Amino acid sequence: MRQLIYPMKEQYEEFLIDESKFTGFADSISFPESEEEIQEVLRVLKNENVPVTIQGGKTGITGAAVPEGGHVMNLSHMDKVKSSVLLEDGTGRITVEPGINRIDLDKEIAAAFRRNPQFWPPDPTETSATVGGIAATGAQGISRLLYGSSRKYIESVRLVDVDGHVITAGREEKLTLPSGRVIDWIDAVLGKEGITGVISELTLKLLPKPESVWGIAFFFCKTAEAGRFVDMLRQDLPECENAAIAAVEYIDREAIGQIEKHKNVMTKIKELPDVGEGIEGMVYIELHGVEEEIEMLAESLMESAMVCGSNPDEAWAVSGEADVERLHAFRHGAAETANLYIEEARRNDARITKLGTDMAVSDMPFSEVLANVKEDLEDVGLRGCVFGHAMENHLHVNILPDDYDDYVKGISLIRKWVSEVREHHGQIVLEHGIGKLKRRILDGLLPEQHVKLCGELKAELDAGNVWNRGNITGGKADRV
Ligand SMILES: Cc1cc2nc3c(=O)[nH]c(=O)nc-3n(C[C@H](O)[C@H](O)[C@H](O)COP(=O)(O)OP(=O)(O)OC[C@H]3O[C@@H](n4cnc5c(N)ncnc54)[C@H](O)[C@@H]3O)c2cc1C
């Protein structure tokens, strides 16, 4: 068998960090190319009781794939399609290795289902995210509004456990925990950030591609106007039988500014016009379905946006996959450039990491949530870009610190917001996970039920705390 485990040298430095910019350390690394190679690596490491950190594309934003000692098992070389099939109900299934990334998955699906085009709905917009990473973090993305959670589109997974045994984890198979609680096996894996084992294969549920896709970006001169527009949609979302609103995303002025700063080097969006300086907020809407009915929805949206002060002549409205992808990429740019900002800030102070929220309260108008966030940022004198899934009040506020003092202030502000969201019975971890970074930043404020379940799963499936030490439940790894 070929050499599988390599000592951690400078050439592997990029595997000690993820997109949160949280950094770690490790002694060795492997890039298995098959389930058998995963098992072989585990066999060797087990003799020495080495902790293992699992990695996909390292696009995670909570440090969950960052090692704190031990071994890094990077799955990006396991990127093949195993099989695909079209079912009688018109939906497809594709079985893939975990390291296939979002962009290659799309290409493989297009090739496999040429006559009956299909797609996989979970879309965290970052195309280098792997399917294994999406499953392990429970990443969702912008069209969760229409299609629901990523869990719905993962039928089963193969999981290699700490002893190298392979378990097929689906919805039929049940797992009884020491507390007596019974869960679907798949829920011991999805969203558990790799603390229960390595996903070595996934069977994904696909849907027929919508006949047509449109993207519309509405611009507002005042934050409150954008807020009011979303409030109107939250109260009464236009509906049609054969078309639907798939995403409603908010992007604020600060995020637009960050995108425009980097626009020239972002291939997909560099041809888009500049956003006028007087614009304080943008609402990006994606529509999927039958062309004529999309047109009806679009008209209704235009009217509502106009009532709220948006000039329809200034809206960007496009149809067709290629053009919609450019607007989609603009929205993605909000997250990407916030991460770039942190990368730059770290050049002055390496203690700085990403500080972003993943919270939602359902019982407040969006305009109020937005106004509160903006006011708080101003009160404490911090810059932050605000974007996210507006219909669900699910905002990602990214603090943009000038220096370490700002960073510390940012942590306090995020803790304050999280406390408030908890008081409103909202959610504080929705799609990014907890990893190692949020476990530290949100110490004492993490969702108890979820952490408790993860603790039980750890005790049952990985009592030696081999997998992804430090994620969610803690247990800091020692240097070995
Ligand atoms: C610019 C940008 C925008 C983003 N936007 C969104 C968004 O809109 N919505 C959203 O939800 N997320 C978003 N993300 C977050 C990110 O893309 C996801 O968290 C992603 O799913 C992680 O996939 P990955 O392959 O990079 O995993 P990694 O970062 O490598 O790992 C993430 C976690 O998954 C575990 N893992 C990876 N592979 C396996 C495996 N085979 N078996 C077991 N565990 C595994 C790791 O151990 C770790 O705990 C964004 C990220 C970036 C950089």
Coordinates of C-alpha atoms and ligand atoms in Angstrom, one line a residue:
M1 CA 0.0 0.0 0.0
R2 CA 1.2 3.6 -0.8
Q3 CA 2.4 5.9 2.0
L4 CA -0.7 7.3 3.7
I5 CA 0.4 9.3 6.7
Y6 CA 2.8 12.3 6.2
P7 CA 4.5 14.3 8.9
M8 CA 3.0 17.8 9.2
K9 CA 5.5 20.0 7.3
E10 CA 5.4 23.6 6.1
Q11 CA 4.0 22.4 2.7
Y12 CA 0.8 21.4 4.6
E13 CA 0.4 24.7 6.5
E14 CA -2.8 25.5 4.6
F15 CA -4.5 22.5 6.4
L16 CA -4.1 24.2 9.8
I17 CA -6.7 26.9 9.1
D18 CA -10.2 27.2 7.7
E19 CA -12.3 30.2 6.5
S20 CA -12.8 31.4 10.1
K21 CA -9.1 32.0 10.2
F22 CA -9.0 30.1 13.4
T23 CA -5.6 28.3 13.3
G24 CA -4.3 25.1 14.8
F25 CA -1.5 22.6 14.9
A26 CA -1.0 18.9 14.1
D27 CA 1.6 16.2 13.8
S28 CA 0.6 14.4 10.7
I29 CA -1.8 14.4 7.8
S30 CA -3.4 12.0 5.3
F31 CA -5.4 12.2 2.1
P32 CA -7.2 8.9 1.8
E33 CA -8.6 8.0 -1.6
S34 CA -11.0 5.2 -0.5
E35 CA -12.8 3.8 2.5
E36 CA -10.1 1.1 2.8
E37 CA -7.5 3.8 3.1
I38 CA -9.5 5.6 5.8
Q39 CA -9.6 2.3 7.7
E40 CA -5.9 1.7 7.2
V41 CA -5.0 5.2 8.5
L42 CA -7.2 4.6 11.5
R43 CA -5.6 1.2 12.2
V44 CA -2.1 2.8 12.3
L45 CA -3.2 5.8 14.4
K46 CA -5.2 3.7 16.9
N47 CA -2.0 1.9 18.0
E48 CA -0.8 5.3 19.2
N49 CA -4.1 6.7 20.4
V50 CA -3.9 9.8 18.2
P51 CA -6.8 12.2 17.9
V52 CA -8.1 12.8 14.3
T53 CA -9.5 16.0 12.8
I54 CA -11.6 15.4 9.7
Q55 CA -11.4 17.9 6.8
G56 CA -13.4 18.6 3.7
G57 CA -12.9 21.8 1.7
K58 CA -11.9 23.9 4.8
T59 CA -14.6 26.5 3.9
G60 CA -16.2 26.1 7.4
I61 CA -16.4 29.3 9.4
T62 CA -16.2 28.1 13.0
G63 CA -12.8 26.3 13.0
A64 CA -14.5 22.9 13.1
A65 CA -12.0 21.4 10.6
V66 CA -9.0 23.0 12.3
P67 CA -6.8 20.5 14.3
E68 CA -5.6 21.1 17.8
G69 CA -3.0 18.4 17.7
G70 CA -2.8 14.8 16.4
H71 CA -3.7 13.9 12.9
V72 CA -5.5 15.7 10.0
M73 CA -7.5 13.4 7.7
N74 CA -8.4 15.4 4.6
L75 CA -11.1 13.9 2.5
S76 CA -10.7 16.1 -0.6
H77 CA -9.2 13.3 -2.6
M78 CA -12.3 11.2 -2.2
D79 CA -14.3 13.0 -4.8
K80 CA -15.8 10.4 -7.1
V81 CA -19.4 9.6 -8.1
K82 CA -20.3 6.0 -7.3
S83 CA -23.7 5.7 -9.0
S84 CA -26.8 7.6 -10.0
V85 CA -30.4 6.7 -10.8
L86 CA -33.6 8.4 -11.9
L87 CA -36.6 7.2 -9.9
E88 CA -40.1 6.8 -11.3
D89 CA -41.4 9.9 -9.4
G90 CA -38.9 12.0 -11.5
T91 CA -36.4 12.7 -8.7
G92 CA -32.8 11.5 -8.9
R93 CA -30.4 9.9 -6.5
I94 CA -26.6 10.2 -6.7
T95 CA -24.2 8.3 -4.5
V96 CA -20.9 10.2 -4.0
E97 CA -17.7 10.2 -2.0
P98 CA -17.6 12.9 0.7
G99 CA -14.8 15.0 -0.8
I100 CA -16.6 16.0 -4.0
N101 CA -17.1 19.8 -3.9
R102 CA -20.3 21.7 -4.8
I103 CA -19.1 22.8 -8.2
D104 CA -18.0 19.3 -9.3
L105 CA -21.1 17.8 -7.9
D106 CA -23.2 20.1 -10.2
K107 CA -21.1 19.1 -13.2
E108 CA -21.5 15.4 -12.4
I109 CA -25.3 15.8 -11.9
A110 CA -25.6 17.6 -15.2
A111 CA -23.7 14.8 -17.0
A112 CA -25.6 12.0 -15.3
F113 CA -29.1 13.5 -15.8
R114 CA -28.9 15.1 -19.3
R115 CA -32.4 14.1 -20.3
N116 CA -34.1 14.9 -17.0
P117 CA -32.0 17.7 -15.5
Q118 CA -31.7 17.5 -11.8
F119 CA -30.2 19.6 -9.0
W120 CA -29.2 19.2 -5.3
P121 CA -30.9 22.0 -3.3
P122 CA -28.4 22.6 -0.4
D123 CA -26.3 25.6 -1.6
P124 CA -24.1 27.3 1.0
T125 CA -23.0 29.4 -2.1
E126 CA -19.3 28.5 -1.5
T127 CA -18.6 26.2 -4.4
S128 CA -15.5 24.6 -2.9
A129 CA -17.4 23.3 0.1
T130 CA -17.5 19.5 0.0
V131 CA -20.7 17.4 0.3
G132 CA -19.2 15.7 3.4
G133 CA -18.6 19.1 5.0
I134 CA -22.1 20.3 4.1
A135 CA -23.6 17.2 5.7
A136 CA -21.4 17.5 8.8
T137 CA -22.1 21.2 9.4
G138 CA -25.8 21.1 8.3
A139 CA -25.0 24.0 5.9
Q140 CA -28.1 25.2 4.1
G141 CA -27.6 28.3 2.0
I142 CA -29.9 30.8 0.5
S143 CA -32.7 28.7 -1.0
R144 CA -33.6 26.9 2.2
L145 CA -36.6 29.2 2.2
L146 CA -38.2 27.1 -0.6
Y147 CA -36.5 23.8 -0.3
G148 CA -36.0 23.3 3.4
S149 CA -33.0 22.0 5.3
S150 CA -30.1 20.1 3.8
R151 CA -31.1 17.0 5.9
K152 CA -34.1 16.5 3.5
Y153 CA -31.6 15.9 0.6
I154 CA -29.3 13.4 2.3
E155 CA -30.9 10.0 2.2
S156 CA -28.1 8.0 3.9
V157 CA -24.4 8.1 4.7
R158 CA -21.7 5.5 5.3
L159 CA -19.8 6.3 8.5
V160 CA -16.5 4.9 9.4
D161 CA -16.3 4.6 13.2
V162 CA -13.4 4.8 15.5
D163 CA -12.7 1.1 15.2
G164 CA -12.7 1.3 11.4
H165 CA -16.2 -0.4 11.1
V166 CA -18.5 0.9 8.5
I167 CA -22.1 1.8 9.5
T168 CA -24.8 2.7 7.1
A169 CA -26.7 5.6 8.7
G170 CA -30.1 6.2 7.3
R171 CA -33.6 7.1 8.6
E172 CA -34.7 3.5 9.0
E173 CA -31.8 2.5 11.2
K174 CA -32.2 3.7 14.8
L175 CA -29.6 4.4 17.5
T176 CA -30.5 4.1 21.2
L177 CA -28.5 6.4 23.4
P178 CA -27.6 5.6 27.1
S179 CA -30.3 8.0 28.2
G180 CA -32.9 5.8 26.4
R181 CA -33.4 8.4 23.7
V182 CA -33.9 6.9 20.2
I183 CA -32.7 8.8 17.2
D184 CA -32.5 8.1 13.4
W185 CA -28.9 6.9 12.8
I186 CA -28.5 9.7 10.2
D187 CA -29.0 12.3 13.0
A188 CA -25.9 11.0 14.8
V189 CA -24.0 12.3 11.8
L190 CA -25.8 15.2 10.1
G191 CA -24.9 18.5 11.7
K192 CA -22.6 16.8 14.3
E193 CA -19.4 18.4 12.9
G194 CA -17.5 15.1 12.5
I195 CA -17.6 14.2 16.3
T196 CA -19.0 10.7 15.6
G197 CA -16.8 9.5 12.7
V198 CA -15.8 10.0 9.1
I199 CA -18.5 10.1 6.4
S200 CA -17.1 8.0 3.6
E201 CA -20.1 8.0 1.2
L202 CA -23.4 9.9 0.8
T203 CA -26.6 9.2 -1.2
L204 CA -28.2 12.4 -2.1
K205 CA -31.7 13.1 -3.1
L206 CA -32.1 15.3 -6.2
L207 CA -35.0 17.3 -7.5
P208 CA -35.9 18.1 -11.1
K209 CA -34.4 21.4 -12.2
P210 CA -37.0 24.3 -12.3
E211 CA -37.9 25.2 -15.9
S212 CA -36.8 28.7 -15.4
V213 CA -34.8 30.8 -12.8
W214 CA -34.9 34.5 -12.3
G215 CA -32.9 36.8 -10.0
I216 CA -34.0 40.3 -9.0
A217 CA -32.0 42.8 -6.9
F218 CA -34.0 45.7 -5.4
F219 CA -32.1 48.7 -4.1
F220 CA -33.3 51.0 -1.3
C221 CA -32.0 54.4 -0.3
K222 CA -32.9 53.8 3.4
T223 CA -32.3 50.7 5.5
A224 CA -35.8 51.2 7.0
E225 CA -37.3 50.9 3.5
A226 CA -35.5 47.7 2.7
G227 CA -36.7 46.4 6.2
R228 CA -40.3 47.4 5.4
F229 CA -40.2 45.6 2.1
V230 CA -39.1 42.4 3.8
D231 CA -41.7 42.9 6.5
M232 CA -44.4 43.1 3.7
L233 CA -43.1 39.8 2.2
R234 CA -43.0 38.1 5.6
Q235 CA -46.6 39.0 6.1
D236 CA -47.8 38.1 2.6
L237 CA -45.4 36.3 0.3
P238 CA -46.8 36.3 -3.3
E239 CA -47.6 32.8 -4.4
C240 CA -48.3 30.9 -7.6
E241 CA -49.0 27.3 -8.4
N242 CA -46.0 26.7 -10.6
A243 CA -43.5 29.2 -9.4
A244 CA -42.1 30.3 -6.1
I245 CA -39.8 32.6 -4.3
A246 CA -36.7 30.5 -3.5
A247 CA -34.6 33.1 -1.7
V248 CA -34.9 36.6 -0.1
E249 CA -31.5 37.9 0.9
Y250 CA -30.6 41.2 2.4
I251 CA -27.2 42.9 1.8
D252 CA -26.3 46.2 3.6
R253 CA -24.3 49.1 2.4
E254 CA -21.1 48.0 4.3
A255 CA -21.3 44.6 2.6
I256 CA -21.9 46.2 -0.8
G257 CA -18.9 48.4 -0.2
Q258 CA -16.7 45.5 0.6
I259 CA -17.9 43.6 -2.5
E260 CA -17.2 46.6 -4.7
K261 CA -13.7 47.0 -3.3
H262 CA -12.8 43.5 -4.6
K263 CA -15.2 43.4 -7.6
N264 CA -12.5 43.7 -10.3
V265 CA -10.9 40.5 -9.3
M266 CA -14.1 38.6 -8.9
T267 CA -14.7 37.1 -12.4
K268 CA -18.4 36.4 -12.1
I269 CA -19.4 39.9 -10.9
K270 CA -16.9 42.3 -12.4
E271 CA -19.2 43.2 -15.3
L272 CA -22.1 44.1 -13.0
P273 CA -22.8 47.8 -12.7
D274 CA -21.7 49.7 -9.6
V275 CA -24.4 50.2 -6.9
G276 CA -25.3 53.9 -6.5
E277 CA -23.7 55.6 -3.5
G278 CA -27.0 56.7 -2.1
I279 CA -28.1 53.0 -1.7
E280 CA -28.2 51.7 1.9
G281 CA -29.5 48.3 1.3
M282 CA -30.3 45.6 -1.3
V283 CA -32.8 42.8 -1.3
Y284 CA -31.9 40.0 -3.7
I285 CA -34.7 37.6 -4.6
E286 CA -34.5 34.4 -6.6
L287 CA -37.5 32.8 -8.3
H288 CA -37.9 29.3 -9.5
G289 CA -40.6 27.7 -11.7
V290 CA -42.5 28.2 -14.9
E291 CA -41.6 31.3 -16.8
E292 CA -45.1 32.9 -17.1
E293 CA -45.9 32.4 -13.4
I294 CA -42.4 33.8 -12.4
E295 CA -43.3 36.9 -14.4
M296 CA -46.5 37.2 -12.3
L297 CA -44.5 36.9 -9.1
A298 CA -41.9 39.4 -10.3
E299 CA -44.6 42.0 -11.1
S300 CA -46.1 41.6 -7.7
L301 CA -42.6 42.0 -6.1
M302 CA -41.9 45.1 -8.2
E303 CA -45.1 46.7 -7.0
S304 CA -44.3 46.0 -3.3
A305 CA -40.7 47.2 -3.7
M306 CA -42.0 50.4 -5.3
V307 CA -44.4 51.0 -2.5
C308 CA -41.4 50.8 -0.1
G309 CA -39.4 53.3 -2.1
S310 CA -37.3 51.2 -4.5
N311 CA -37.1 52.4 -8.0
P312 CA -38.0 49.5 -10.4
D313 CA -35.9 51.0 -13.2
E314 CA -32.8 50.6 -11.0
A315 CA -33.5 47.0 -10.1
W316 CA -31.3 44.3 -11.6
A317 CA -33.6 41.7 -13.1
V318 CA -32.2 38.8 -14.9
S319 CA -33.3 35.3 -16.1
G320 CA -31.4 32.2 -17.1
E321 CA -28.9 30.2 -15.1
A322 CA -25.8 32.1 -16.3
D323 CA -27.1 35.6 -15.4
V324 CA -28.7 34.5 -12.2
E325 CA -25.4 33.0 -11.2
R326 CA -23.8 36.4 -11.4
L327 CA -26.3 37.9 -9.0
H328 CA -26.0 34.8 -6.8
A329 CA -22.2 35.4 -6.9
F330 CA -22.8 39.0 -5.8
R331 CA -24.7 37.8 -2.7
H332 CA -21.9 35.2 -2.1
G333 CA -19.4 38.1 -2.3
A334 CA -20.9 39.6 0.9
A335 CA -19.6 36.5 2.9
E336 CA -16.5 36.1 0.9
T337 CA -15.3 39.7 1.2
A338 CA -16.1 39.8 5.0
N339 CA -13.7 36.8 5.2
L340 CA -11.1 38.7 3.1
Y341 CA -11.4 41.6 5.5
I342 CA -10.5 39.4 8.4
E343 CA -7.5 37.9 6.4
E344 CA -6.2 41.5 6.0
A345 CA -6.8 42.4 9.7
R346 CA -4.9 39.3 10.7
R347 CA -1.8 40.6 9.0
N348 CA -1.6 43.2 11.8
D349 CA -2.8 41.0 14.6
A350 CA -2.9 37.2 14.2
R351 CA -5.3 36.9 17.2
I352 CA -8.1 38.2 15.1
T353 CA -10.6 35.6 13.6
K354 CA -13.9 35.8 11.9
L355 CA -16.7 37.1 14.2
G356 CA -20.0 36.4 12.5
T357 CA -23.5 35.6 13.7
D358 CA -25.8 32.8 12.7
M359 CA -28.8 33.8 14.7
A360 CA -32.6 34.2 14.0
V361 CA -35.6 35.3 16.0
S362 CA -38.9 34.6 14.4
D363 CA -41.3 36.8 16.5
M364 CA -40.0 40.2 15.4
P365 CA -40.4 42.2 12.3
F366 CA -37.3 42.1 10.1
S367 CA -37.1 45.9 10.0
E368 CA -36.8 45.9 13.9
V369 CA -34.1 43.2 13.9
L370 CA -32.1 45.1 11.3
A371 CA -32.6 48.5 13.1
N372 CA -31.5 47.0 16.4
V373 CA -28.3 45.5 14.9
K374 CA -27.4 48.7 13.2
E375 CA -28.0 50.8 16.3
D376 CA -25.9 48.5 18.5
L377 CA -23.0 48.5 16.0
E378 CA -23.1 52.3 16.0
D379 CA -23.5 52.6 19.8
V380 CA -20.3 50.6 20.5
G381 CA -18.5 52.2 17.6
L382 CA -17.9 49.1 15.5
R383 CA -18.1 48.5 11.8
G384 CA -19.9 45.4 10.6
C385 CA -21.5 44.1 7.4
V386 CA -25.0 42.7 7.6
F387 CA -26.4 40.2 5.2
G388 CA -28.4 37.0 5.2
H389 CA -31.6 35.2 4.9
A390 CA -34.1 38.0 5.4
M391 CA -37.4 36.0 5.4
E392 CA -36.3 34.0 8.4
N393 CA -34.7 37.0 10.2
H394 CA -31.6 34.9 9.9
L395 CA -28.8 37.5 9.7
H396 CA -25.1 37.0 9.4
V397 CA -23.6 40.1 11.0
N398 CA -19.9 40.1 10.4
I399 CA -17.8 42.4 12.7
L400 CA -15.1 44.2 10.8
P401 CA -12.5 45.0 13.4
D402 CA -9.8 47.6 12.9
D403 CA -7.6 46.1 15.6
Y404 CA -7.7 43.6 18.5
D405 CA -9.6 46.1 20.8
D406 CA -12.4 46.1 18.2
Y407 CA -12.2 42.3 18.1
V408 CA -12.8 42.1 21.8
K409 CA -15.6 44.6 21.7
G410 CA -17.1 42.5 18.8
I411 CA -17.1 39.4 20.9
S412 CA -19.0 41.3 23.7
L413 CA -21.5 42.6 21.2
I414 CA -22.1 39.1 19.7
R415 CA -22.6 37.7 23.2
K416 CA -25.1 40.4 23.9
W417 CA -27.1 39.6 20.8
V418 CA -27.0 35.9 21.4
S419 CA -28.3 36.4 24.9
E420 CA -31.1 38.5 23.6
V421 CA -32.0 36.0 20.9
R422 CA -32.0 33.3 23.6
E423 CA -34.4 35.4 25.6
H424 CA -36.7 35.5 22.6
H425 CA -36.4 31.8 22.2
G426 CA -34.7 32.3 18.9
Q427 CA -31.9 30.2 17.4
I428 CA -28.2 31.0 17.7
V429 CA -26.6 28.2 15.6
L430 CA -28.4 27.5 12.4
E431 CA -26.1 26.6 9.6
H432 CA -22.5 27.3 10.5
G433 CA -22.1 25.0 13.4
I434 CA -20.2 25.6 16.6
G435 CA -16.8 24.2 15.9
K436 CA -14.0 25.4 18.1
L437 CA -14.3 29.2 17.6
K438 CA -18.0 29.5 18.7
R439 CA -17.4 27.1 21.6
R440 CA -15.0 29.7 22.9
I441 CA -16.8 32.9 21.9
L442 CA -20.2 31.7 23.0
D443 CA -19.1 29.9 26.1
G444 CA -22.1 29.5 28.5
L445 CA -24.5 30.6 25.8
L446 CA -24.5 27.5 23.4
P447 CA -27.8 25.7 22.8
E448 CA -28.0 23.3 25.7
Q449 CA -30.2 20.6 24.0
H450 CA -27.9 20.3 21.1
V451 CA -24.7 20.2 23.1
K452 CA -26.2 17.6 25.5
L453 CA -27.1 15.4 22.5
C454 CA -23.6 15.7 21.1
G455 CA -22.2 14.8 24.5
E456 CA -24.3 11.7 24.6
L457 CA -23.3 10.8 21.1
K458 CA -19.6 11.2 22.0
A459 CA -20.0 9.0 25.0
E460 CA -21.7 6.3 23.0
L461 CA -19.7 6.4 19.7
D462 CA -16.4 7.8 20.6
A463 CA -15.7 7.6 24.3
G464 CA -11.9 8.0 23.8
N465 CA -12.6 11.4 22.1
V466 CA -10.7 10.6 19.0
W467 CA -12.8 12.4 16.4
N468 CA -12.7 16.2 16.0
R469 CA -11.6 16.9 19.6
G470 CA -12.6 20.4 20.6
N471 CA -15.7 20.7 18.4
I472 CA -19.0 21.5 20.2
T473 CA -18.5 19.6 23.4
G474 CA -14.9 20.6 24.0
G475 CA -12.2 18.3 25.3
K476 CA -9.0 20.1 24.2
A477 CA -6.5 17.9 22.4
D478 CA -3.1 17.4 23.8
R479 CA 0.0 17.6 21.6
V480 CA 1.0 14.0 21.0
Ligands
LIG1 C1 -17.7 32.7 1.5 C2 -18.4 31.7 2.3 C3 -19.8 31.7 2.3 C4 -20.6 30.8 3.0 N1 -21.9 30.8 3.0 C5 -22.6 29.9 3.7 C6 -24.1 29.9 3.7 O1 -24.7 30.8 3.1 N2 -24.7 29.0 4.4 C7 -24.0 28.0 5.0 O2 -24.7 27.1 5.6 N3 -22.7 27.9 5.1 C8 -22.0 28.9 4.4 N4 -20.6 28.8 4.4 C9 -19.9 27.8 5.3 C10 -19.3 26.6 4.6 O3 -19.3 26.6 3.2 C11 -19.9 25.3 5.1 O4 -19.8 25.2 6.5 C12 -19.4 24.1 4.4 O5 -20.5 23.2 4.4 C13 -18.3 23.3 5.0 O6 -17.8 22.4 4.0 P1 -16.3 22.0 3.9 O7 -16.2 20.9 2.9 O8 -15.5 23.2 3.6 O9 -16.0 21.5 5.3 P2 -14.8 21.8 6.3 O10 -14.7 23.2 6.6 O11 -13.6 21.1 5.8 O12 -15.3 21.0 7.6 C14 -16.5 21.5 8.3 C15 -16.9 20.4 9.3 O13 -17.3 19.2 8.6 C16 -16.5 18.1 9.1 N5 -16.3 17.2 7.9 C17 -15.9 17.5 6.7 N6 -15.9 16.5 5.9 C18 -16.3 15.4 6.7 C19 -16.5 14.0 6.5 N7 -16.3 13.5 5.3 N8 -17.0 13.3 7.5 C20 -17.2 13.8 8.7 N9 -17.0 15.1 9.0 C21 -16.6 15.9 8.0 C22 -15.2 18.7 9.6 O14 -14.6 17.9 10.5 C23 -15.7 20.0 10.2 O15 -16.3 19.7 11.5 C24 -19.9 29.7 3.7 C25 -18.5 29.7 3.7 C26 -17.8 30.7 3.0 C27 -16.3 30.6 3.0

